[in-house]
Coordinates of C-alpha atoms (C1' of nucleotides) in Angstrom, one line a residue:
Chain A
V1 CA 0.1 0.0 0.1
L2 CA 2.4 2.6 1.1
S3 CA 4.8 1.8 -1.7
A4 CA 2.3 1.9 -4.4
D5 CA 1.2 5.1 -2.9
L6 CA 4.8 6.9 -3.1
Q7 CA 5.0 5.5 -6.7
S8 CA 1.7 6.5 -8.1
R9 CA 1.6 10.3 -6.0
H10 CA 5.4 11.2 -6.1
G11 CA 6.8 8.4 -9.0
L12 CA 9.3 7.2 -6.3
S13 CA 9.6 3.7 -5.7
I14 CA 10.2 2.7 -1.9
N15 CA 13.8 2.6 -2.4
D16 CA 14.2 5.9 -4.4
Y17 CA 12.4 7.5 -1.4
E18 CA 14.8 5.6 1.2
A19 CA 18.0 6.7 -0.9
L20 CA 16.6 10.5 -0.9
L21 CA 15.9 10.3 3.1
V22 CA 19.3 8.8 3.8
L23 CA 20.9 11.4 1.8
S24 CA 19.1 14.0 3.4
H25 CA 20.3 13.3 6.6
A26 CA 23.8 13.1 5.6
E27 CA 26.2 16.1 5.7
D28 CA 25.8 18.2 2.8
G29 CA 23.2 16.1 1.3
R30 CA 26.0 14.1 0.1
M31 CA 27.4 10.4 0.8
R32 CA 30.3 7.9 -0.7
R33 CA 27.9 5.5 -2.7
V34 CA 29.4 2.6 -1.0
D35 CA 28.2 3.9 2.2
L36 CA 24.7 4.6 0.9
A37 CA 24.8 1.2 -0.3
A38 CA 25.4 -0.2 3.3
A39 CA 23.0 2.2 4.3
L40 CA 20.2 0.8 1.9
V41 CA 21.2 -2.8 2.7
L42 CA 22.1 -2.9 -1.2
T43 CA 25.1 -4.0 -3.2
A44 CA 26.9 -1.5 -4.7
S45 CA 25.8 -2.3 -8.3
G46 CA 22.3 -2.1 -6.9
V47 CA 23.2 1.4 -5.5
T48 CA 24.6 2.3 -9.1
R49 CA 21.4 1.3 -10.8
L50 CA 19.2 2.9 -8.4
L51 CA 21.3 6.0 -8.7
D52 CA 21.0 6.0 -12.5
G53 CA 17.6 6.4 -12.2
L54 CA 17.5 9.3 -9.7
E55 CA 20.2 10.9 -11.4
A56 CA 18.2 11.1 -14.7
T57 CA 15.5 12.6 -13.0
G58 CA 17.7 15.4 -11.5
C59 CA 17.0 14.4 -7.9
V60 CA 20.6 13.5 -7.3
E61 CA 24.0 14.0 -8.9
K62 CA 27.6 13.1 -9.0
A63 CA 30.3 14.7 -7.3
F64 CA 33.8 13.6 -7.2
C65 CA 36.4 13.4 -4.5
E66 CA 39.3 15.6 -4.7
S67 CA 41.6 13.4 -1.9
D68 CA 40.4 10.0 -3.4
A69 CA 39.7 9.5 -6.9
R70 CA 38.3 6.1 -6.5
V71 CA 35.5 7.4 -4.7
T72 CA 32.3 9.2 -6.1
Y73 CA 29.8 11.1 -3.9
A74 CA 25.5 10.8 -4.5
V75 CA 24.6 14.2 -3.8
L76 CA 21.2 15.4 -3.2
T77 CA 19.8 18.3 -5.5
P78 CA 17.3 20.7 -4.5
K79 CA 15.0 19.4 -6.4
G80 CA 15.4 15.9 -4.7
R81 CA 15.1 17.5 -1.4
E82 CA 11.6 19.3 -2.5
L83 CA 10.5 15.9 -3.8
L84 CA 11.6 14.1 -0.7
G85 CA 9.7 16.9 1.4
R86 CA 6.4 16.5 -0.3
A87 CA 6.5 12.7 -0.6
S88 CA 7.7 12.6 3.1
A89 CA 4.6 14.4 4.3
D90 CA 2.4 11.9 2.4
H91 CA 4.2 8.9 3.4
V92 CA 4.5 9.4 6.9
A93 CA 1.0 10.7 7.0
A94 CA -0.2 7.4 5.5
I95 CA 2.0 5.3 8.2
G96 CA 0.7 7.0 10.8
A97 CA -2.9 6.3 9.6
L98 CA -2.0 2.8 8.6
F99 CA -0.8 2.4 12.3
E100 CA -2.8 4.4 14.5
Q101 CA -5.9 2.7 13.3
R102 CA -4.8 -0.4 14.6
Y103 CA -3.0 -0.2 17.4
S104 CA -2.8 1.9 20.8
P105 CA 0.2 3.7 21.7
E106 CA 1.2 1.2 24.2
E107 CA 0.6 -1.3 21.6
L108 CA 2.7 0.4 19.4
E109 CA 5.5 0.7 21.9
T110 CA 5.5 -3.0 22.4
L111 CA 5.5 -3.9 19.0
A112 CA 8.4 -1.6 18.2
E113 CA 10.2 -3.5 21.0
L114 CA 9.5 -6.8 20.0
L115 CA 10.4 -6.4 16.5
S116 CA 13.7 -4.8 17.6
R117 CA 14.8 -8.0 18.9
L118 CA 15.0 -9.7 15.7
P119 CA 18.3 -10.0 13.9
D120 CA 19.8 -7.1 12.2
A121 CA 16.3 -5.0 12.9
A122 CA 16.7 -1.4 12.5
S123 CA 16.1 1.4 15.1
A124 CA 12.7 1.1 16.6
D125 CA 12.9 4.7 17.1
G126 CA 11.4 6.4 14.1
A127 CA 12.6 9.8 14.8
E128 CA 14.8 9.8 11.5
C129 CA 12.1 8.8 9.5
S130 CA 10.4 11.9 8.4
A131 CA 12.2 14.0 6.0
G132 CA 11.5 17.3 8.2
Chain B
V1 CA 18.9 -16.9 7.1
L2 CA 16.1 -19.7 6.9
S3 CA 15.7 -18.9 2.9
A4 CA 19.7 -19.8 2.8
D5 CA 19.0 -22.5 5.1
L6 CA 16.3 -24.1 2.9
Q7 CA 18.6 -23.3 -0.2
S8 CA 21.7 -25.1 1.0
R9 CA 20.4 -27.7 2.6
H10 CA 17.5 -28.9 0.6
G11 CA 17.6 -26.8 -2.5
L12 CA 14.8 -25.4 -2.2
S13 CA 14.1 -21.8 -2.4
I14 CA 11.4 -20.1 0.1
N15 CA 8.8 -20.0 -2.6
D16 CA 9.6 -23.9 -3.6
Y17 CA 9.2 -24.5 0.2
E18 CA 5.7 -22.8 0.2
A19 CA 4.4 -24.4 -3.0
L20 CA 5.0 -27.9 -1.7
L21 CA 3.7 -26.8 1.7
V22 CA 0.6 -25.7 0.2
L23 CA 0.0 -28.8 -2.4
S24 CA 0.9 -31.1 1.0
H25 CA -2.3 -29.7 2.4
A26 CA -4.5 -29.8 -0.6
E27 CA -7.0 -32.8 -1.1
D28 CA -4.8 -35.6 -3.1
G29 CA -1.6 -33.0 -2.6
R30 CA -3.3 -31.7 -6.2
M31 CA -4.3 -28.1 -6.9
R32 CA -5.3 -25.9 -9.9
R33 CA -2.5 -23.5 -10.7
V34 CA -4.7 -20.6 -10.4
D35 CA -5.7 -21.4 -7.0
L36 CA -1.7 -22.2 -6.1
A37 CA -1.0 -18.8 -7.3
A38 CA -3.5 -17.2 -5.1
A39 CA -2.7 -19.2 -2.0
L40 CA 1.1 -18.0 -3.0
V41 CA 0.5 -14.6 -3.6
L42 CA 1.6 -15.2 -7.2
T43 CA 0.7 -14.2 -10.4
A44 CA -0.3 -16.9 -12.8
S45 CA 3.0 -16.7 -14.6
G46 CA 4.8 -16.9 -11.5
V47 CA 3.0 -20.1 -10.8
T48 CA 4.0 -21.2 -14.3
R49 CA 7.5 -20.4 -14.0
L50 CA 7.8 -21.6 -10.1
L51 CA 6.3 -25.1 -11.2
D52 CA 8.9 -25.2 -14.1
G53 CA 11.7 -25.7 -11.7
L54 CA 9.7 -28.0 -9.4
E55 CA 8.8 -30.2 -12.4
A56 CA 12.0 -30.5 -13.8
T57 CA 13.3 -31.8 -10.3
G58 CA 10.2 -34.1 -10.2
C59 CA 8.7 -32.7 -7.0
V60 CA 5.5 -31.8 -9.1
E61 CA 3.7 -33.2 -11.8
K62 CA 1.0 -31.7 -14.4
A63 CA -2.3 -33.4 -14.4
F64 CA -5.3 -32.4 -16.3
C65 CA -8.8 -31.9 -15.8
E66 CA -11.6 -34.4 -17.5
S67 CA -14.3 -31.8 -17.3
D68 CA -12.7 -28.5 -18.0
A69 CA -10.1 -28.5 -20.4
R70 CA -8.8 -25.1 -19.5
V71 CA -7.6 -26.5 -16.1
T72 CA -4.1 -27.9 -15.2
Y73 CA -3.5 -29.6 -11.8
A74 CA -0.1 -29.0 -9.7
V75 CA 0.2 -32.5 -8.1
L76 CA 2.6 -33.4 -5.6
T77 CA 4.8 -36.3 -6.1
P78 CA 5.8 -38.7 -3.5
K79 CA 9.1 -37.6 -4.0
G80 CA 8.3 -34.2 -3.6
R81 CA 6.4 -35.0 -0.4
E82 CA 9.4 -36.8 0.7
L83 CA 11.5 -33.9 0.2
L84 CA 9.3 -31.4 1.8
G85 CA 9.0 -33.6 5.0
R86 CA 13.2 -33.3 5.0
A87 CA 12.9 -29.8 4.4
S88 CA 10.3 -28.9 6.7
A89 CA 11.9 -30.9 9.5
D90 CA 15.0 -28.3 9.7
H91 CA 12.9 -25.6 8.8
V92 CA 10.5 -25.7 11.5
A93 CA 13.2 -26.4 13.8
A94 CA 15.5 -23.2 12.7
I95 CA 12.0 -21.1 12.9
G96 CA 11.7 -22.5 16.2
A97 CA 15.2 -21.8 17.4
L98 CA 15.1 -18.5 15.8
F99 CA 12.2 -17.1 17.7
E100 CA 12.6 -19.0 21.2
Q101 CA 15.9 -17.6 21.7
R102 CA 14.5 -14.0 21.6
Y103 CA 11.0 -14.3 23.0
S104 CA 8.9 -16.0 25.9
P105 CA 5.8 -18.1 24.9
E106 CA 3.8 -14.7 26.3
E107 CA 5.9 -12.5 24.3
L108 CA 5.5 -14.8 21.4
E109 CA 1.6 -14.7 21.6
T110 CA 1.5 -11.0 21.9
L111 CA 3.5 -10.6 18.9
A112 CA 1.6 -13.0 16.8
E113 CA -1.7 -11.3 17.8
L114 CA 0.0 -7.5 17.1
L115 CA 1.0 -8.7 13.8
S116 CA -2.2 -10.7 12.8
R117 CA -4.0 -7.3 13.1
L118 CA -2.0 -5.9 10.0
P119 CA -3.9 -6.0 6.3
D120 CA -3.6 -9.1 4.6
A121 CA -2.0 -10.9 7.5
A122 CA -2.0 -14.7 7.6
S123 CA -3.4 -16.8 10.3
A124 CA -1.2 -16.0 13.2
D125 CA -2.0 -19.9 14.4
G126 CA 1.2 -21.6 12.8
A127 CA -0.7 -25.1 12.9
E128 CA -0.8 -25.4 9.7
C129 CA 2.9 -24.7 8.8
S130 CA 4.7 -28.0 9.2
A131 CA 4.5 -30.8 6.7
G132 CA 3.9 -33.3 9.3
Chain C
dA1 C1' 46.8 -6.6 -3.2
dA2 C1' 42.7 -3.9 -1.8
dA3 C1' 38.8 -0.1 -2.1
dG4 C1' 35.6 2.1 -4.8
dA5 C1' 32.4 2.0 -9.0
dT6 C1' 30.5 0.0 -12.6
dT7 C1' 28.9 -3.6 -16.3
dG8 C1' 27.5 -8.0 -18.3
dA9 C1' 24.9 -12.4 -17.2
dA10 C1' 21.8 -14.4 -14.4
dT11 C1' 17.6 -14.9 -11.4
dC12 C1' 12.8 -14.2 -10.3
dA13 C1' 9.1 -11.4 -10.4
dT14 C1' 5.7 -8.7 -13.2
dC15 C1' 2.4 -7.0 -17.3
dA16 C1' 0.7 -7.6 -21.6
dA17 C1' -0.5 -10.5 -25.1
dT18 C1' -1.3 -14.5 -26.7
dC19 C1' -4.0 -19.6 -27.3
dT20 C1' -7.3 -22.6 -25.6
dT21 C1' -11.6 -23.5 -23.9
dG22 C1' -16.1 -22.9 -21.7
Chain D
dC1 C1' -16.3 -12.3 -24.4
dA2 C1' -14.3 -15.0 -20.0
dA3 C1' -11.2 -17.9 -17.6
dG4 C1' -6.9 -20.7 -17.3
dA5 C1' -2.3 -21.1 -18.7
dT6 C1' 1.5 -20.0 -21.3
dT7 C1' 5.0 -16.8 -23.2
dG8 C1' 7.8 -12.6 -24.5
dA9 C1' 9.4 -8.6 -22.8
dT10 C1' 10.7 -5.5 -18.8
dG11 C1' 12.6 -4.1 -14.0
dA12 C1' 14.9 -5.1 -9.8
dT13 C1' 18.3 -7.1 -8.0
dT14 C1' 22.4 -10.1 -7.2
dC15 C1' 27.2 -12.5 -8.3
dA16 C1' 31.2 -12.4 -10.9
dA17 C1' 34.7 -10.0 -13.5
dT18 C1' 36.5 -5.5 -14.7
dC19 C1' 38.6 -0.9 -14.3
dT20 C1' 40.7 2.7 -12.1
dT21 C1' 43.1 4.2 -8.1
dT22 C1' 45.2 3.6 -3.7

DNA sequence: AAAGATTGAATCATCAATCTTG
DNA sequence: CAAGATTGATGATTCAATCTTT
């Protein structure tokens, strides 16, 4: 549901969205591609191809590293940041509706705590999830 | 983890396993392909290609419907049933270990109840998950 | 030799089109 | 025309190989 929403309203796949979100939290909206891959739990080649799309739409740009020519950065553009802002507003609201409709605040906390015990579980915090 | 285990120990993808499991619970180990697709949350073409593999290894066979020539059945073979039995023993044990290591019985029940409220959640029962 | 990035081949899913049968 | 099944083309992802730089 959430994925289809992002796609139809903003033209973003869930991975596009996550990539923009991660970049938006990085220093200067810029990250090494290899670090972005790790953050998105994708391979290096997966990131190359994901960014191909975001570069084509002008949401992300390449930048090169002066001190190490092996490194390429992915940089969030103003256009990308704007798109993320709009998409994030909708997405966070949709998530909120989906969960608040089904769980009380206490239940949400319990659910988050239980799921956080699974292997490789991401932070159950949620504070980092908005593009604010 | 669970998926990699199935693949390396028994040569089954998680979808292969699920297909054999669903067939094993059907009347005579046989189902219409379209119904199998629905049960596996796959498209019709996805099922065709999934069964291609299971038919190649002799775990599933085709059968035709006498009363409606449009229909093709997927039939679990004895070989498929044996493989499922072996894989299931390992798989269920692995799931058990994974969860019992992290949750008390009460916590498991709570987790199952909470998750069952999500849209399209499958049965939280678990009774149907073993190939026994 | 190792690290970062990209490319080509393979896998697995989907959709759209097609074929057969009802 | 609708239903069941398959096939071809496409998209997303991975792995293995390659290229450049350290």
